[in-house]
mmCIF file of C-alpha atoms and ligand atoms in Angstrom:
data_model
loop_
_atom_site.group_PDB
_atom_site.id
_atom_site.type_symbol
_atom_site.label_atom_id
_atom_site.label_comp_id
_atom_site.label_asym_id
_atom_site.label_seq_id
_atom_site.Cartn_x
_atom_site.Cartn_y
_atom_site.Cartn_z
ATOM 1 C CA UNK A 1168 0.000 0.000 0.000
ATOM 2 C CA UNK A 1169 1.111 3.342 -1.202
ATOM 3 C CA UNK A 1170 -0.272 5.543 1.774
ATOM 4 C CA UNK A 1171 0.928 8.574 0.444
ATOM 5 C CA UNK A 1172 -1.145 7.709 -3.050
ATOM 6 C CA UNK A 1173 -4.288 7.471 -0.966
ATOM 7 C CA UNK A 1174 -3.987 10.486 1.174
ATOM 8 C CA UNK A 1175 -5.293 13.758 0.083
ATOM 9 C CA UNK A 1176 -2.447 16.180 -1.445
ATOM 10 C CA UNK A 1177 -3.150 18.557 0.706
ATOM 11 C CA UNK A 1178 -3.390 16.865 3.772
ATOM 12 C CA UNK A 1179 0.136 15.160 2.885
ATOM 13 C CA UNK A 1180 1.789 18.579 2.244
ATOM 14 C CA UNK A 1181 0.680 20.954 4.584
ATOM 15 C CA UNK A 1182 1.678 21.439 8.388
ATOM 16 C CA UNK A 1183 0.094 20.533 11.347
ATOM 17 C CA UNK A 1184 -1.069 23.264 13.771
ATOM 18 C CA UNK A 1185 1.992 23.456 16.684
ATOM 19 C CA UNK A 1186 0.248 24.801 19.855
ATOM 20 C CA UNK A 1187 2.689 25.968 22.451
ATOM 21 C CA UNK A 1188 1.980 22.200 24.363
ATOM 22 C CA UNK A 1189 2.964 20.798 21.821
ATOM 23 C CA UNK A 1190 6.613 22.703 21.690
ATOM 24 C CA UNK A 1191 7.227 22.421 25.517
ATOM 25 C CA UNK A 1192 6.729 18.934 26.944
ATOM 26 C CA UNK A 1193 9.543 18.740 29.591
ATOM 27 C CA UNK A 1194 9.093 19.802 33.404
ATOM 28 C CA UNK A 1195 8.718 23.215 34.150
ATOM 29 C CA UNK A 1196 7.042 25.474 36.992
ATOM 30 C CA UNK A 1197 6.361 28.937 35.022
ATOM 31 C CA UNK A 1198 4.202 28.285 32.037
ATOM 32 C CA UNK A 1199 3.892 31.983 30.508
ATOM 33 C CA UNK A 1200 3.435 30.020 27.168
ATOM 34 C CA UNK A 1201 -0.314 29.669 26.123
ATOM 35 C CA UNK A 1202 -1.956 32.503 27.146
ATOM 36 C CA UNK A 1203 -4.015 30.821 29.535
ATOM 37 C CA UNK A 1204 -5.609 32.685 32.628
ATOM 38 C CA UNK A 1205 -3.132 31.653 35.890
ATOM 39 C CA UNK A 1206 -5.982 32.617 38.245
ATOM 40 C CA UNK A 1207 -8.363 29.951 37.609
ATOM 41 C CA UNK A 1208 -6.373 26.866 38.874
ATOM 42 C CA UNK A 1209 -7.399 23.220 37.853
ATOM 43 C CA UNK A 1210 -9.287 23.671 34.259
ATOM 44 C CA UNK A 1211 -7.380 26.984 33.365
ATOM 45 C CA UNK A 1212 -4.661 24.826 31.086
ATOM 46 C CA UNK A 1213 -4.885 23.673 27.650
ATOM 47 C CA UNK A 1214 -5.253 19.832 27.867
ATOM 48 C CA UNK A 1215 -2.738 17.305 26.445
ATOM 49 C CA UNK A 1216 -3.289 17.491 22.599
ATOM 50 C CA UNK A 1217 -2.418 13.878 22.060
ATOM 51 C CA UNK A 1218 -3.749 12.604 25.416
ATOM 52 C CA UNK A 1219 -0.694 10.274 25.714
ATOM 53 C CA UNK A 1220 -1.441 9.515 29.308
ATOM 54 C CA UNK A 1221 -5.389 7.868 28.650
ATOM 55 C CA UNK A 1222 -3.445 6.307 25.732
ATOM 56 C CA UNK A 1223 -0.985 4.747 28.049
ATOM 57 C CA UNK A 1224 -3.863 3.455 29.803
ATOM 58 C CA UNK A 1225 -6.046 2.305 27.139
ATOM 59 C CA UNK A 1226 -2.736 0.739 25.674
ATOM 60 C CA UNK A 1227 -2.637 -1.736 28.352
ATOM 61 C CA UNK A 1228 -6.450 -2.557 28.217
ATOM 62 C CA UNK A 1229 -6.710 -3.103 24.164
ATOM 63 C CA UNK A 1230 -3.248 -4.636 23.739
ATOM 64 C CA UNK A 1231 -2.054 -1.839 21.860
ATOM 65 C CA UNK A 1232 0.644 0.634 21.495
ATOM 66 C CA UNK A 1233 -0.250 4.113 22.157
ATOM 67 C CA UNK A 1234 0.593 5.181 18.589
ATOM 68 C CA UNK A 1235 -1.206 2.970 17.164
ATOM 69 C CA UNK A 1236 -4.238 4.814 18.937
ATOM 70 C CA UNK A 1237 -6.388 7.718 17.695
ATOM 71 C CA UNK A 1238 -8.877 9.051 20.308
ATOM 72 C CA UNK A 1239 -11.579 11.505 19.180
ATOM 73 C CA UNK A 1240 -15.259 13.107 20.333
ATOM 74 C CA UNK A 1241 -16.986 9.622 20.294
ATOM 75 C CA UNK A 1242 -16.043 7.507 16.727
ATOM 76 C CA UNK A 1243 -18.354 10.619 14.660
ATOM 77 C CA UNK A 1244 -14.734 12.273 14.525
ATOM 78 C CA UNK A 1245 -12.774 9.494 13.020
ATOM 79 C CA UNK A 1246 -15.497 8.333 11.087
ATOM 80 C CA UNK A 1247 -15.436 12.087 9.406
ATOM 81 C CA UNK A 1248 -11.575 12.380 9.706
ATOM 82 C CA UNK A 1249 -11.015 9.682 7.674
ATOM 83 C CA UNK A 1250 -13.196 10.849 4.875
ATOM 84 C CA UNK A 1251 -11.367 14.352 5.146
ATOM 85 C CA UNK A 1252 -7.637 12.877 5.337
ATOM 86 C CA UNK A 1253 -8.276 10.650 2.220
ATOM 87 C CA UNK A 1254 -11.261 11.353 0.081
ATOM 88 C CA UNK A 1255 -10.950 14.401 -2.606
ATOM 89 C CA UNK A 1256 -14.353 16.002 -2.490
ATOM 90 C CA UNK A 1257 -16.681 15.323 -5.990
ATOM 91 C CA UNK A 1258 -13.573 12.959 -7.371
ATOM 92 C CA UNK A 1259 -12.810 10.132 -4.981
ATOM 93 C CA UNK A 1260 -15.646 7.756 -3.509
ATOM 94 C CA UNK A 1261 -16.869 5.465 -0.593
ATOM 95 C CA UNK A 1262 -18.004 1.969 -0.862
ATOM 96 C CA UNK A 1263 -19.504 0.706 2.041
ATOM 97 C CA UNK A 1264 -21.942 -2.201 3.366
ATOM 98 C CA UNK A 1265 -25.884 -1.983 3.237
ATOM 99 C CA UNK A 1266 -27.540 -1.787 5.592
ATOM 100 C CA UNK A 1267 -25.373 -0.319 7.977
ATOM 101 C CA UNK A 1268 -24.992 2.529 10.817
ATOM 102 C CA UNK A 1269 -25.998 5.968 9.666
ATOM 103 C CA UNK A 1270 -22.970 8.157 10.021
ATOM 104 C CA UNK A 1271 -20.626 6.980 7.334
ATOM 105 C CA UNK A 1272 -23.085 7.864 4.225
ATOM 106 C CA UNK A 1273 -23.890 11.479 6.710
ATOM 107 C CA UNK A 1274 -20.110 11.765 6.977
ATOM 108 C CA UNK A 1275 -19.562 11.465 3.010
ATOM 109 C CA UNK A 1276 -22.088 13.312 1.984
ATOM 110 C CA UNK A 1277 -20.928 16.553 4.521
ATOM 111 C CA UNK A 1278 -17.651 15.931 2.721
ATOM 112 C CA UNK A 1279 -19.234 16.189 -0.632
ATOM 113 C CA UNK A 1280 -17.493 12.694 -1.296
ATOM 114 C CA UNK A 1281 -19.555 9.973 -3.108
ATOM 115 C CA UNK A 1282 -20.970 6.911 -1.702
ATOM 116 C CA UNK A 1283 -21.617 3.812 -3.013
ATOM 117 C CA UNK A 1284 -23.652 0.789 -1.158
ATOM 118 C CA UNK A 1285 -23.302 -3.174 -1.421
ATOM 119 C CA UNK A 1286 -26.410 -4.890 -0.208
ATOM 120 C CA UNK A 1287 -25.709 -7.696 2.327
ATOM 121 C CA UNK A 1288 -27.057 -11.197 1.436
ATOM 122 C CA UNK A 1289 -29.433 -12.777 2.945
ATOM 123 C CA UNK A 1290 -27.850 -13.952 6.086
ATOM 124 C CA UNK A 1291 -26.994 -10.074 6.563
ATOM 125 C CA UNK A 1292 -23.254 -11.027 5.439
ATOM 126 C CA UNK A 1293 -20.682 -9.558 3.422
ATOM 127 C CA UNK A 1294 -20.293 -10.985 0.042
ATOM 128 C CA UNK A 1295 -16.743 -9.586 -0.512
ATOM 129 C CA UNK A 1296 -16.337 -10.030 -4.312
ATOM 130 C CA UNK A 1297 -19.410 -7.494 -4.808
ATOM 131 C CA UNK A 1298 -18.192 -5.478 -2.213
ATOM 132 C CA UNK A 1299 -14.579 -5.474 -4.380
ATOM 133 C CA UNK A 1300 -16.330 -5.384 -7.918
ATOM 134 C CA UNK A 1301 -17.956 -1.691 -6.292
ATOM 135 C CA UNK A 1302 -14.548 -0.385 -6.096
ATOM 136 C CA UNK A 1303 -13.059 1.740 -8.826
ATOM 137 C CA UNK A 1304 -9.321 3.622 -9.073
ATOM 138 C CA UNK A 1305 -10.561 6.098 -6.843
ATOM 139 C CA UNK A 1306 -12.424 4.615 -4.346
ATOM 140 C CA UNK A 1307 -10.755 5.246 -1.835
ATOM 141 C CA UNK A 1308 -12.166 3.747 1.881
ATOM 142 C CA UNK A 1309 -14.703 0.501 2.273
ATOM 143 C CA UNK A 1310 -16.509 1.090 5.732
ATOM 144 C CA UNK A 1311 -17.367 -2.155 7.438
ATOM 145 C CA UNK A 1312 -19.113 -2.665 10.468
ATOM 146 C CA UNK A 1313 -18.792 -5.979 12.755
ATOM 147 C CA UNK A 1314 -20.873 -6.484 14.529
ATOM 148 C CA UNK A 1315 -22.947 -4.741 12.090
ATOM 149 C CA UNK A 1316 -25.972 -1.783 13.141
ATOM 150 C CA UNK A 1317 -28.555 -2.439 12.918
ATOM 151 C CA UNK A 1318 -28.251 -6.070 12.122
ATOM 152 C CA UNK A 1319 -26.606 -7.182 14.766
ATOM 153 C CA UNK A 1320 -24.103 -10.045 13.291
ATOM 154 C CA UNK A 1321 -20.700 -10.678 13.345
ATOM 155 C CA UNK A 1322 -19.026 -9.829 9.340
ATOM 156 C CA UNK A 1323 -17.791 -13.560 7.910
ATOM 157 C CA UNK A 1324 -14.193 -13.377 9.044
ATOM 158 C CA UNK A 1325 -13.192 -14.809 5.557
ATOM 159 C CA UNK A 1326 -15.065 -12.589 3.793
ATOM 160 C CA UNK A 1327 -12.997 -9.189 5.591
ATOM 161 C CA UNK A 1328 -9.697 -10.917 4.851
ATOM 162 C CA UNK A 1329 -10.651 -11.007 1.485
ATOM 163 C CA UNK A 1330 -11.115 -7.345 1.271
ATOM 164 C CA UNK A 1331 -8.386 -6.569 3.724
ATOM 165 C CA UNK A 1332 -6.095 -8.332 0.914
ATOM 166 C CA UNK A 1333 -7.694 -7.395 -2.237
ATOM 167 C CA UNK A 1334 -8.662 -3.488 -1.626
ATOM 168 C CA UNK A 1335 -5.767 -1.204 -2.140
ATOM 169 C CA UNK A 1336 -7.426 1.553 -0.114
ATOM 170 C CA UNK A 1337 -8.377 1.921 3.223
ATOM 171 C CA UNK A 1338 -10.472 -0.612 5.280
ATOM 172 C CA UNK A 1339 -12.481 0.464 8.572
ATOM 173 C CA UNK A 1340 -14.116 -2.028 10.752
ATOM 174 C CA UNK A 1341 -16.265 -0.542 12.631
ATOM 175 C CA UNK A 1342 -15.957 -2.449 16.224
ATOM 176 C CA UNK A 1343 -18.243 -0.508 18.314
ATOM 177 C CA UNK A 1344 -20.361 -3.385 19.893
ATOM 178 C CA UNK A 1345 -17.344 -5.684 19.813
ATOM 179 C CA UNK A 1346 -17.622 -6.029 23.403
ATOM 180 C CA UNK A 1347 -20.759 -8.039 23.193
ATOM 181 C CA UNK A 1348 -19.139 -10.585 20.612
ATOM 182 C CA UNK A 1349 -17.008 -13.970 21.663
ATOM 183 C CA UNK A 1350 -12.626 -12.796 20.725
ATOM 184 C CA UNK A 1351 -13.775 -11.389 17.467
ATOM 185 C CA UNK A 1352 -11.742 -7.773 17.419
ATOM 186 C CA UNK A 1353 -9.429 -7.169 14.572
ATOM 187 C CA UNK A 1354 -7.123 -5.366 16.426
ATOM 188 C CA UNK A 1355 -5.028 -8.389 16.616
ATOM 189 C CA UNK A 1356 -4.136 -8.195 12.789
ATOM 190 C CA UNK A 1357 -3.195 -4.337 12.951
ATOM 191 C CA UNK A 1358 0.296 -5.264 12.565
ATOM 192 C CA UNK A 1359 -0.409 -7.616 9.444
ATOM 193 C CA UNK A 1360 -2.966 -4.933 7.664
ATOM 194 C CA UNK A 1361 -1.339 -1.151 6.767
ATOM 195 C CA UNK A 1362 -4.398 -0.701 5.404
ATOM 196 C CA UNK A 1363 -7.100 -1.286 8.397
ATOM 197 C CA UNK A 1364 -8.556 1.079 10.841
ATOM 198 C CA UNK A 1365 -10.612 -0.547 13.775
ATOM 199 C CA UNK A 1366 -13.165 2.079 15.752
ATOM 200 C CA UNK A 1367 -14.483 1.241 19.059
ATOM 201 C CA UNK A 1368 -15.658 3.403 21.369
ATOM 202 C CA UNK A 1369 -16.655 4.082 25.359
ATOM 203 C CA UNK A 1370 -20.388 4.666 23.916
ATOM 204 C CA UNK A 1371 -21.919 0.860 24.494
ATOM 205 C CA UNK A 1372 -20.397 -1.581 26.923
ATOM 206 C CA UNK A 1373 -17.992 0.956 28.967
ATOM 207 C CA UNK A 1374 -21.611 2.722 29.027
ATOM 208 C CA UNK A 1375 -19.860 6.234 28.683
ATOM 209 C CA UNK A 1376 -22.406 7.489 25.464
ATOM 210 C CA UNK A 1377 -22.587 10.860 27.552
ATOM 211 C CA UNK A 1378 -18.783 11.084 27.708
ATOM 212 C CA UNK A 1379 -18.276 11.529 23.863
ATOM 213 C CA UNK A 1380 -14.972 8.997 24.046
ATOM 214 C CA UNK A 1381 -13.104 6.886 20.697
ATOM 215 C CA UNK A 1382 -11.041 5.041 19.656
ATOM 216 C CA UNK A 1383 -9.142 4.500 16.429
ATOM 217 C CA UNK A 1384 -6.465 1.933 15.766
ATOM 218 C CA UNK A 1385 -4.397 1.998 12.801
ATOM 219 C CA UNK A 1386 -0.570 2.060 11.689
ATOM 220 C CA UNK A 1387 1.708 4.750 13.241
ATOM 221 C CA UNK A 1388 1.378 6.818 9.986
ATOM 222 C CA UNK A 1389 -2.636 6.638 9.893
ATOM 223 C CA UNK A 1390 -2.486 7.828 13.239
ATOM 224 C CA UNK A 1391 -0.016 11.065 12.797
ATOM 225 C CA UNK A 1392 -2.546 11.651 9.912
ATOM 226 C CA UNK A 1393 -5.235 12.108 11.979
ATOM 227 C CA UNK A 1394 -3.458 13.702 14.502
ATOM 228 C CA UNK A 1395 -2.169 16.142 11.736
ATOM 229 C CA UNK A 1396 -6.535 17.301 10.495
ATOM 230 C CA UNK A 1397 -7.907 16.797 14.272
ATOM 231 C CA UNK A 1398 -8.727 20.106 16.034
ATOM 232 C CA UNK A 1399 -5.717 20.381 18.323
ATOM 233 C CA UNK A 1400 -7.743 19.895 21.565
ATOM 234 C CA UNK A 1401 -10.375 17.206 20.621
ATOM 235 C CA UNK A 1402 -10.677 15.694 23.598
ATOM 236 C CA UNK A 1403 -11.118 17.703 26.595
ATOM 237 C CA UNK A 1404 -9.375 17.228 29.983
ATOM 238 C CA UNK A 1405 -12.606 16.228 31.915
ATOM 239 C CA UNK A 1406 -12.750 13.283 29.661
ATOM 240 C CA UNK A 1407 -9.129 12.015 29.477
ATOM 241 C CA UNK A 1408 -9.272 12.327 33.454
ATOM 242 C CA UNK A 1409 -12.525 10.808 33.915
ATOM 243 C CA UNK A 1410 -12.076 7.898 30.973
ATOM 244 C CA UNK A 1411 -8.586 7.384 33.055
ATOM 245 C CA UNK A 1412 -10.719 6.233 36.474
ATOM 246 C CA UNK A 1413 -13.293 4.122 34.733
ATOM 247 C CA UNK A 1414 -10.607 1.897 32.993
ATOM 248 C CA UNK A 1415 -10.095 0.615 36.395
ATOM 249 C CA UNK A 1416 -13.467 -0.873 36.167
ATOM 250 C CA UNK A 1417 -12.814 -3.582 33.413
ATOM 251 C CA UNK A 1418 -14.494 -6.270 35.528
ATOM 252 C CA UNK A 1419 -17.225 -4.167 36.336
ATOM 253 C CA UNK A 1420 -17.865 -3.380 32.606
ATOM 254 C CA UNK A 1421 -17.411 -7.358 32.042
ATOM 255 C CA UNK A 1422 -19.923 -8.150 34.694
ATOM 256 C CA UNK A 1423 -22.388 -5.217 32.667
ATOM 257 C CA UNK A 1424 -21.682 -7.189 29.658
ATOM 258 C CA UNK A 1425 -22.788 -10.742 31.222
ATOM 259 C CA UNK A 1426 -25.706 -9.024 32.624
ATOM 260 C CA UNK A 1427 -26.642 -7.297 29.176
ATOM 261 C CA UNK A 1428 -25.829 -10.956 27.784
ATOM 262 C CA UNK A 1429 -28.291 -12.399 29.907
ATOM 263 C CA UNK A 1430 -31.107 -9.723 29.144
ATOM 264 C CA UNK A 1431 -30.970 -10.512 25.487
ATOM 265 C CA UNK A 1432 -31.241 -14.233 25.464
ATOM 266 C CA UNK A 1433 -34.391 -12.747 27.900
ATOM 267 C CA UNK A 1434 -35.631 -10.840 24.931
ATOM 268 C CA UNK A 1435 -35.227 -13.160 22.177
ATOM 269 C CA UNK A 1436 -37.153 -16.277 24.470
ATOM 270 C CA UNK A 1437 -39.958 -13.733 25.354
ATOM 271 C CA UNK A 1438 -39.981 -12.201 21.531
ATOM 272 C CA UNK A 1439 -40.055 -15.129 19.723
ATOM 273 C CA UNK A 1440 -43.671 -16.582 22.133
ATOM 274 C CA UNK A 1441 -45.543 -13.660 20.453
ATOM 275 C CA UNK A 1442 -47.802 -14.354 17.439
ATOM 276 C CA UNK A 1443 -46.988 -11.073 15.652
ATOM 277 C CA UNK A 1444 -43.090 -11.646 15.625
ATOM 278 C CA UNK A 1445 -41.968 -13.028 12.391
ATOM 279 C CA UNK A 1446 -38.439 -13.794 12.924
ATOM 280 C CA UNK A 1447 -35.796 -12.994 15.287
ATOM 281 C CA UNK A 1448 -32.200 -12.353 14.039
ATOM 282 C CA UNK A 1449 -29.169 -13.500 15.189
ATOM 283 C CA UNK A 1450 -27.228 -11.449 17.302
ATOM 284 C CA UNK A 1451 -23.685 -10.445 18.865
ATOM 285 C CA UNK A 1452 -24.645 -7.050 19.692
ATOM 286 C CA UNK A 1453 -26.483 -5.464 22.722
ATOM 287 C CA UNK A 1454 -29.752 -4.876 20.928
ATOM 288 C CA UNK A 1455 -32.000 -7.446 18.905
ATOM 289 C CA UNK A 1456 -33.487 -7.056 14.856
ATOM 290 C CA UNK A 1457 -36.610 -8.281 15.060
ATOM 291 C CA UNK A 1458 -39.041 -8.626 12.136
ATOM 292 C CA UNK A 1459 -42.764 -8.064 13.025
ATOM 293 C CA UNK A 1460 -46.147 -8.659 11.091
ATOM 294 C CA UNK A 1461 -46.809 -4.648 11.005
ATOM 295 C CA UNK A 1462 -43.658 -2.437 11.933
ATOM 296 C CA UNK A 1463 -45.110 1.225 12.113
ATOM 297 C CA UNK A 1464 -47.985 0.106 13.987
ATOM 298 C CA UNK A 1465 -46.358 -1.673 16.810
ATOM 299 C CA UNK A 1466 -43.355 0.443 17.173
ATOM 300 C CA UNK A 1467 -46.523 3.664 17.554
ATOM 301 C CA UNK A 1468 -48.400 1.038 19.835
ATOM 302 C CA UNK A 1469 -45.365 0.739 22.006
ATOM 303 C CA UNK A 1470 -44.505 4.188 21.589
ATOM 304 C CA UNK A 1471 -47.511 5.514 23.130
ATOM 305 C CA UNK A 1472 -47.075 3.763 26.270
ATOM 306 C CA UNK A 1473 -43.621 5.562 26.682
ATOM 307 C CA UNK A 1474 -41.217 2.591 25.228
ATOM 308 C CA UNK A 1475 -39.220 3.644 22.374
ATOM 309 C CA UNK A 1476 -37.683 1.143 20.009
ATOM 310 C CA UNK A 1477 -35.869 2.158 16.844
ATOM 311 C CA UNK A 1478 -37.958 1.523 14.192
ATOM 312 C CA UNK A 1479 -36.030 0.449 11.420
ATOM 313 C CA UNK A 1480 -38.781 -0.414 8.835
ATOM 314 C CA UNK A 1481 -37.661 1.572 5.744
ATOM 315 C CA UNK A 1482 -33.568 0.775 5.872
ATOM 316 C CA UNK A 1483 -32.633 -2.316 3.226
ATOM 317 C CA UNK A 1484 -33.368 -5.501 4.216
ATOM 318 C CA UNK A 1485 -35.114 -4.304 7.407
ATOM 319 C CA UNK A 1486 -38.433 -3.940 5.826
ATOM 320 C CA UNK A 1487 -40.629 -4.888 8.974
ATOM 321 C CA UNK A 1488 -37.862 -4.635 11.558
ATOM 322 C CA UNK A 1489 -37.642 -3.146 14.682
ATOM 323 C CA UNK A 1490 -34.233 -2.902 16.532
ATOM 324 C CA UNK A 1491 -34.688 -3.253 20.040
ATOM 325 C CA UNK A 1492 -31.769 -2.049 22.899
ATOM 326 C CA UNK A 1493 -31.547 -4.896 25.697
ATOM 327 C CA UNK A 1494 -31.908 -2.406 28.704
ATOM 328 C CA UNK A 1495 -32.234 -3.059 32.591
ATOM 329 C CA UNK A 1496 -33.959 -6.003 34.018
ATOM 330 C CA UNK A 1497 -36.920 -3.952 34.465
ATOM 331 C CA UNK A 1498 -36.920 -2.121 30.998
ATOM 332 C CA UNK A 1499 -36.863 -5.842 29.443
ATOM 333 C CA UNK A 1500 -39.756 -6.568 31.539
ATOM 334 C CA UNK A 1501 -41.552 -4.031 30.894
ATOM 335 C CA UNK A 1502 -41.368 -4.191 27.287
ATOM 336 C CA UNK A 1503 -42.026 -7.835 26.667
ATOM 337 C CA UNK A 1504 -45.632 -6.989 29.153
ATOM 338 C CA UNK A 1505 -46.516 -4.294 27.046
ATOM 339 C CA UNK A 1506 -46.093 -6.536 23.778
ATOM 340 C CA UNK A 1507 -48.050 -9.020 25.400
ATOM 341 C CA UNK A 1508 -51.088 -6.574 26.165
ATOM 342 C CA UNK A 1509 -51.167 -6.086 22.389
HETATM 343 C C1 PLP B 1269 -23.246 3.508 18.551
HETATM 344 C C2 PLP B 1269 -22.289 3.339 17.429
HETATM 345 C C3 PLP B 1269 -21.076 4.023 17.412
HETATM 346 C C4 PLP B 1269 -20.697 4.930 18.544
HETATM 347 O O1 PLP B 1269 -20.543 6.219 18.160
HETATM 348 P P1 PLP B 1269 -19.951 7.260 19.237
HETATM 349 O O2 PLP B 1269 -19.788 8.487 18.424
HETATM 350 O O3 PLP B 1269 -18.638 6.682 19.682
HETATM 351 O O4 PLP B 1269 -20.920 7.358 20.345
HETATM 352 C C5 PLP B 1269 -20.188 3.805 16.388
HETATM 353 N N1 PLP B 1269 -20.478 2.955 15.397
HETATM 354 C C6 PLP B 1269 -21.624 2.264 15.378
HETATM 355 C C7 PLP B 1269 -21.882 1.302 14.303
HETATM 356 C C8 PLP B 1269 -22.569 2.452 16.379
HETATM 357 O O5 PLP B 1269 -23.725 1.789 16.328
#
């Protein structure tokens, strides 16, 4: 892979912005550098612009090294990064799975960058060589997501090697439920694929959606990349310091994840005794596909007794479908009761 090919000739040529933390990192008790207010001690400093030390951290979680991580304002900002580092605007395009989670097509179109979908089969998998035949000379990203929104599946493992060895561009899986799914992550391979970019993010199992926390990991040179088009303090310091405490509670979030586990197989027993549910999909997500005899109608039904499901009735493949979150004990409960009553 020719990574200075795929990147945009601007982006390769100019310079990054150098803020004064950048210049200084050494030990020092006088910092008449930045600009900052002195008076307002504790939040009055510019934050780390790399945020080496939640890296650090994070490093010893993922089984990663810090450079090969990108953190950003939840995975929106690599998801849009990596449309603005490589994709020339009205010239290069996107080919990416269908259906799949929202952002990517949002995130291309903002960019003016064109995007081209591959339905899934049947079994909601990835048939690679249709994915590949979609590519052209200047596509230049496939977005993949495993396990895939709002589907729920793990991508055929076969079937992303394929791509990962045939596509001379840039491949992102999209990890963001990953957590839910039995030693799947490809973050593993990094070192055997230039060309991949994994996301994950604080959002699901970590339960930190509020926080705005994610994760990209890629190559050394991906990462500078990034680091080169991100605003230079993406991440503020009440997140790095906060993220930094709750990755103490890994067996807390695995105990979340057993519990969430344990919900859905709840969900999909309860779901599949009721005479309007048509099928239930497989899942290795936190949230279930379900397709029902009359979509709009139960997802207003349930709706007007204050429980929202995302009603996913007009995306491909979905016709029918509503995606349902597993939630609390209680939340289950009171869902599958208020399905029954109907
Ligand atoms: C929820 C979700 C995310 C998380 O996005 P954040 O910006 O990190 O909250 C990313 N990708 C997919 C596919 C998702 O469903």
């Amino acid at each position: 892979m020719d990574l200075q090919k795929l990147v945009r000739k601007n982006v390769w040529n100019m310079k990054a912005y150098s803020s004064a933390r950048d210049e200084f990192k050494g030990e020092a008790s006088v910092f008449l550098d930045a600009n900052e207010n002195p008076l307002n001690d504790r939040y009055n400093r510019y934050p780390d612009p790399l945020q080496w030390k939640l890296k650090e951290k994070i490093s010893t979680v993922k089984g990663v090294h810090p450079e090969n991580i990108f953190l950003g304002n939840g995975s929106d900002e690599p998801i849009d990064l990596v449309i603005r580092v490589f994709c020339e605007p009205r010239i290069d395009n996107i080919v990416a799975i269908d259906p799949t989670y929202g952002m990517y097509e949002v995130c291309a179109n903002v960019n003016d960058v064109e995007y081209r979908k591959v339905l899934l089969n049947e079994n909601f998998d990835l048939d690679a060589d249709a994915l590949l035949a979609k590519t052209d000379d200047n596509t230049k990203l496939i977005f993949l997501c495993s396990p895939n929104n709002p589907t729920g599946n793990l991508m055929n493992r076969e079937a992303v090697e394929k791509v990962l060895n045939n596509f001379k561009g840039i491949v992102i899986v999209d990890e963001a439920y990953i957590d839910f799914a039995a030693d799947a992550t490809w973050i593993n391979d990094l070192g055997n694929y230039p060309n991949l970019i994994i996301l994950q993010t604080f959002s699901k199992a970590w339960g930190l959606a509020a926080v705005r926390l994610g994760m990209a990991f890629a190559s050394p040179e991906i990462i500078k990349l990034f680091n080169k088009v991100k605003y230079p303090y993406n991440v503020n310091i009440l997140t790095q310091n906060f993220v930094i405490d709750e990755l103490d509670k890994l067996s807390l979030r695995k105990e979340w994840v057993e519990t969430l586990l344990k919900g859905r197989a709840f969900l999909v027993e309860e779901l599949s005794k009721l005479s309007f549910v048509e099928k239930i999909y497989p899942t290795d997500s936190n949230f279930v596909l379900v397709k029902v005899n009359d979509a709009n109608g139960i997802y207003k039904k349930l709706a007007d007794k204050g429980v929202i499901v995302r009603n996913r009735n007009s995306v491909s493949l979905c016709a029918g479908c509503l995606r349902i979150t597993v939630g609390t004990d209680q939340e289950n409960k009171i869902l599958i009761e208020t399905l029954q009553s109907f």
